[in-house]
Short mmCIF file of C-alpha atoms and ligand atoms in Angstrom, two decimals:
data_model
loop_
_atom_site.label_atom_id
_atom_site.label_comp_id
_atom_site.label_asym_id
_atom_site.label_seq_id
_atom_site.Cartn_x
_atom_site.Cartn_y
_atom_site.Cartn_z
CA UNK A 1 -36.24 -44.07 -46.82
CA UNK A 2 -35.47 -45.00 -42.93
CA UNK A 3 -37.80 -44.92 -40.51
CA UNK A 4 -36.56 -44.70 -36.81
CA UNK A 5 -39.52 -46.71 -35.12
CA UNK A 6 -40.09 -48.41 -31.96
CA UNK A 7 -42.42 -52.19 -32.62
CA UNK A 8 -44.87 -50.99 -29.14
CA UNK A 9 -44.98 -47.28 -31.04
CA UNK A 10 -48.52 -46.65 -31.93
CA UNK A 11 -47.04 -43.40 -33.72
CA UNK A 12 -44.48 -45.30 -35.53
CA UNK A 13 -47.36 -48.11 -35.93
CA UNK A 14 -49.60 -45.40 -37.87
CA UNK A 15 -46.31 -44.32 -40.30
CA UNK A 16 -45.30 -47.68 -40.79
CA UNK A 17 -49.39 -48.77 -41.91
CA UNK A 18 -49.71 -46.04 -44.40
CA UNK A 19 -46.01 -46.72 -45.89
CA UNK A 20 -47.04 -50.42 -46.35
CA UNK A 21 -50.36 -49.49 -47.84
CA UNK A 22 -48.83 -47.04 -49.69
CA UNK A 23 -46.29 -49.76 -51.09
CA UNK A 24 -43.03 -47.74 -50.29
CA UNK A 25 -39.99 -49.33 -49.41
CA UNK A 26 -38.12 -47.97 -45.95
CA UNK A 27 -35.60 -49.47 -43.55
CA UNK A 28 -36.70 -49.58 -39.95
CA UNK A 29 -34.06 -48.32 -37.90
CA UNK A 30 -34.82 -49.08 -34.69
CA UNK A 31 -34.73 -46.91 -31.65
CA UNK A 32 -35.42 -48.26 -28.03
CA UNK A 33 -37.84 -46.45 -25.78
CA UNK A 34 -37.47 -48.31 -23.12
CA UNK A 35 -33.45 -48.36 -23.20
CA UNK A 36 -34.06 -44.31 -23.56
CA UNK A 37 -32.61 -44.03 -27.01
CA UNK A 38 -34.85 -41.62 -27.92
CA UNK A 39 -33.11 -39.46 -25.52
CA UNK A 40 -29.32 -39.71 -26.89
CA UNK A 41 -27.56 -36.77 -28.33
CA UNK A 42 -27.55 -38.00 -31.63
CA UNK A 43 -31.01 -39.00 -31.72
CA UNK A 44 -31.94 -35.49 -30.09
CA UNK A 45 -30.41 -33.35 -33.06
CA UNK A 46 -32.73 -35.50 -35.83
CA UNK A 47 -35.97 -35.13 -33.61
CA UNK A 48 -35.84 -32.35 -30.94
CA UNK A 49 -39.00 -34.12 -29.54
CA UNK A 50 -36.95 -36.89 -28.12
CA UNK A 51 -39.85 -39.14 -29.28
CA UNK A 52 -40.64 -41.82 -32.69
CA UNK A 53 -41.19 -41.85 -35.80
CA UNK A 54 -38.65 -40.10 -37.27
CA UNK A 55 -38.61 -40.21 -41.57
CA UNK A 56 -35.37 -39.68 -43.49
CA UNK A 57 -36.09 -39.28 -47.37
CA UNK A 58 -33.71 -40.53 -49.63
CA UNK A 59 -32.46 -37.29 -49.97
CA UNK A 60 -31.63 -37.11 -46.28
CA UNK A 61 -34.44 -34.68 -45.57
CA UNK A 62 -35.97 -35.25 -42.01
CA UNK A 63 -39.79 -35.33 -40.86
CA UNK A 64 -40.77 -35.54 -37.58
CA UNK A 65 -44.05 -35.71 -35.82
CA UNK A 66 -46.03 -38.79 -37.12
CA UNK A 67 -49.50 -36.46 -38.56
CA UNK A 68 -47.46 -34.41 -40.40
CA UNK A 69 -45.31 -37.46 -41.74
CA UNK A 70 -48.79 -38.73 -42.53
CA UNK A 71 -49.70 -35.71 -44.52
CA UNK A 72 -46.30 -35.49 -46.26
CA UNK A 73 -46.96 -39.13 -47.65
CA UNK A 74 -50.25 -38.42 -48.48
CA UNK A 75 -49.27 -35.36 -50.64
CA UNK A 76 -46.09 -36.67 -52.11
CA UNK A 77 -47.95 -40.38 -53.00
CA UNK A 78 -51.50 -39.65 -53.41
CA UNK A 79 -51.76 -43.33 -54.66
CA UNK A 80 -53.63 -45.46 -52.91
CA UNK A 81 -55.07 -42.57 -50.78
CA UNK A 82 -55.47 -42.80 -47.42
CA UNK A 83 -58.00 -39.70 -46.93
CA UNK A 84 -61.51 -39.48 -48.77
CA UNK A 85 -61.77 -37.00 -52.04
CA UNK A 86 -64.61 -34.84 -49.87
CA UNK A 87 -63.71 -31.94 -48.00
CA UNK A 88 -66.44 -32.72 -45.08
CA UNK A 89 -65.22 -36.66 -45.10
CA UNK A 90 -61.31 -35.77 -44.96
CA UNK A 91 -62.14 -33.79 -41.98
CA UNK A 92 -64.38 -36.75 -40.39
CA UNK A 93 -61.37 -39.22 -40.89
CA UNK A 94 -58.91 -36.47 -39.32
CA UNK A 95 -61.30 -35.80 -36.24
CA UNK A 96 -61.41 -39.91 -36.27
CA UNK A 97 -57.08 -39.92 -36.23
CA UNK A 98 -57.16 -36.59 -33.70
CA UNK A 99 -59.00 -38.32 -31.32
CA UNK A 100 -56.06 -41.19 -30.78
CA UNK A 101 -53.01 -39.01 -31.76
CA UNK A 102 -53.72 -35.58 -29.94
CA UNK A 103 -56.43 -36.66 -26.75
CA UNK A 104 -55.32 -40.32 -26.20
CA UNK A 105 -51.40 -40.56 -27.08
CA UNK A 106 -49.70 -37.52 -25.15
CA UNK A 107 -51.26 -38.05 -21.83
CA UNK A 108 -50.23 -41.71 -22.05
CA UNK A 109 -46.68 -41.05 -23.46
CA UNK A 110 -43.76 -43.33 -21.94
CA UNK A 111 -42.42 -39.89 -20.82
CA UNK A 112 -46.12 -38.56 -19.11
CA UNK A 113 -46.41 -41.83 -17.39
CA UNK A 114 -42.85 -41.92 -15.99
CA UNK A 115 -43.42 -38.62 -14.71
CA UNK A 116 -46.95 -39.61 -12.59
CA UNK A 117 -44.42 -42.45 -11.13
CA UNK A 118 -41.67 -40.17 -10.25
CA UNK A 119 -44.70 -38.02 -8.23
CA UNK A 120 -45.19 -41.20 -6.39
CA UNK A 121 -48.13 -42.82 -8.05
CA UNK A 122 -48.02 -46.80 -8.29
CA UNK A 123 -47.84 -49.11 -11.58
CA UNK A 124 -51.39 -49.89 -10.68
CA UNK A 125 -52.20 -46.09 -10.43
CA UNK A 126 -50.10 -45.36 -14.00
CA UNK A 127 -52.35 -48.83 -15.31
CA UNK A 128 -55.98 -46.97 -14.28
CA UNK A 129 -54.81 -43.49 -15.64
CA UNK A 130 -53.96 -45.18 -19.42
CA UNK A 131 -57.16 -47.38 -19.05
CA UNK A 132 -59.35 -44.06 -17.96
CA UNK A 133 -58.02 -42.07 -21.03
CA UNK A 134 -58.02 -44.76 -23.49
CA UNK A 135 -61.36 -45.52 -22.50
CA UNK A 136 -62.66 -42.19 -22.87
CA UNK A 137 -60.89 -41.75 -26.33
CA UNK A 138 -62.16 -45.14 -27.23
CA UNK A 139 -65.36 -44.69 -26.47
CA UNK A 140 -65.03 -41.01 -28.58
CA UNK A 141 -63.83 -43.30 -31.65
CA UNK A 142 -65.75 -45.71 -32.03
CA UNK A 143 -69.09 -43.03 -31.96
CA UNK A 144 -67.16 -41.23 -34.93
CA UNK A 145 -66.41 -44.44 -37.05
CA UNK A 146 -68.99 -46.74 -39.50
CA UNK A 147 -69.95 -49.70 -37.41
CA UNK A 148 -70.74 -51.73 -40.25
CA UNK A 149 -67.69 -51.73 -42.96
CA UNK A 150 -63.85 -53.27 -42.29
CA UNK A 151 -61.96 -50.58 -42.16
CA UNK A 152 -63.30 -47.31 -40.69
CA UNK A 153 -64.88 -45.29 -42.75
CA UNK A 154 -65.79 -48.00 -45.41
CA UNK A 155 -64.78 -50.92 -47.65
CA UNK A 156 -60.82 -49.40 -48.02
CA UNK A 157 -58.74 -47.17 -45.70
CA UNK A 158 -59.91 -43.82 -47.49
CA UNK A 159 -63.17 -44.40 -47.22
CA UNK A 160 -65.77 -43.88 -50.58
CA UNK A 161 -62.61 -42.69 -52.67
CA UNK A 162 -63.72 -41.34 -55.85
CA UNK A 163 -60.00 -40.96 -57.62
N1 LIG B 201 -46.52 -36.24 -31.27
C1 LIG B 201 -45.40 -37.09 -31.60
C2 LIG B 201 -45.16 -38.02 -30.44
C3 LIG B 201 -43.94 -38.90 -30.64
C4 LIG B 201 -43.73 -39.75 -29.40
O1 LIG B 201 -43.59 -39.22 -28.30
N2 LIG B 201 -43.74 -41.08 -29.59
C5 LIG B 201 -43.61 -41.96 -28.47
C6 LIG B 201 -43.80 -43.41 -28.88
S1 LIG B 201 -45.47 -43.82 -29.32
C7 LIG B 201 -42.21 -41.83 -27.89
O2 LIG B 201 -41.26 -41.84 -28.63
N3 LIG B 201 -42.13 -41.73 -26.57
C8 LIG B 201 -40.88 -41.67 -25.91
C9 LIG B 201 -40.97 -41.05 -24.54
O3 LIG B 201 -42.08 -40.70 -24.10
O4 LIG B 201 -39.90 -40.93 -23.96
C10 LIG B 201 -45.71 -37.85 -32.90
O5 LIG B 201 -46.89 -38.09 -33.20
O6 LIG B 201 -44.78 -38.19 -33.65
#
């Protein structure tokens, strides 16, 4: 498999952990954000959202959009699982990975932010608008998470698995 990933991606970050805890092999191909590679015409006709991860199976097929990557590995190799067996859990864990990946992430996108400083706001005002949502969403997390186990919701990533 390749994975087009960025090192500072925290949406590449979250396909790369569950391929390494899943114990799959992939190449990183990497693809500079900064540089604007995301944006190139090649790049573009893989992933339409101009953004990273992008997944390429060995059979060439592509998956964009790092939660439904997520998903797709989860489905395809259920071993070691990365969400609990119960219904009401799974959906704890997902409001948990929501919470970063659909309230915190987008409004601090590379492409968000370089749009408040094209509007005129500073570095220092595009430094308190991060800090204010990741604050918010951190705060949000950390009330939804065990306090009192390593990883989030208990002793393993998936939580009290019962496979
Ligand atoms: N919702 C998408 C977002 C992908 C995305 O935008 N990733 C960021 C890196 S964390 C990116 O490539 N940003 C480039 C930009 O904003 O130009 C996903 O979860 O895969």
């Amino acid at each position: 498999m390749k994975l087009y990933t960025y090192w500072r991606s925290t949406t590449s970050y979250r396909v790369r952990s569950a391929l390494n805890l899943k114990g799959i092999d992939f190449v990183s191909v990497p693809v500079n954000l900064v540089a604007g590679e995301q944006q190139a015409e090649n790049y573009a006709r893989i992933n339409p959202g101009l953004g990273v991860p992008t997944l390429v199976t060995d059979d060439g097929t592509v998956l964009t959009q790092s939660m439904a990557i997520l998903d797709w590995l989860e489905e395809v190799y259920p071993v070691p699982a990365l969400l609990p067996v119960d219904p009401v859990e799974r959906a704890r864990v997902r409001a948990a990975a929501m919470v970063i990946a659909a309230d915190v992430h987008p409004v601090n996108n590379l492409r968000v932010v370089g749009e408040l400083k094209k509007m005129g706001h500073s570095q220092e005002d595009a430094v308190d608008w991060m800090n204010l949502w990741m604050s918010k969403g951190f705060t949000a997390f950390q009330s939804l998470i065990r306090a009192d186990t390593p990883f989030c919701f208990g002793d393993t990533p998936s939580g009290p698995v019962t496979l």
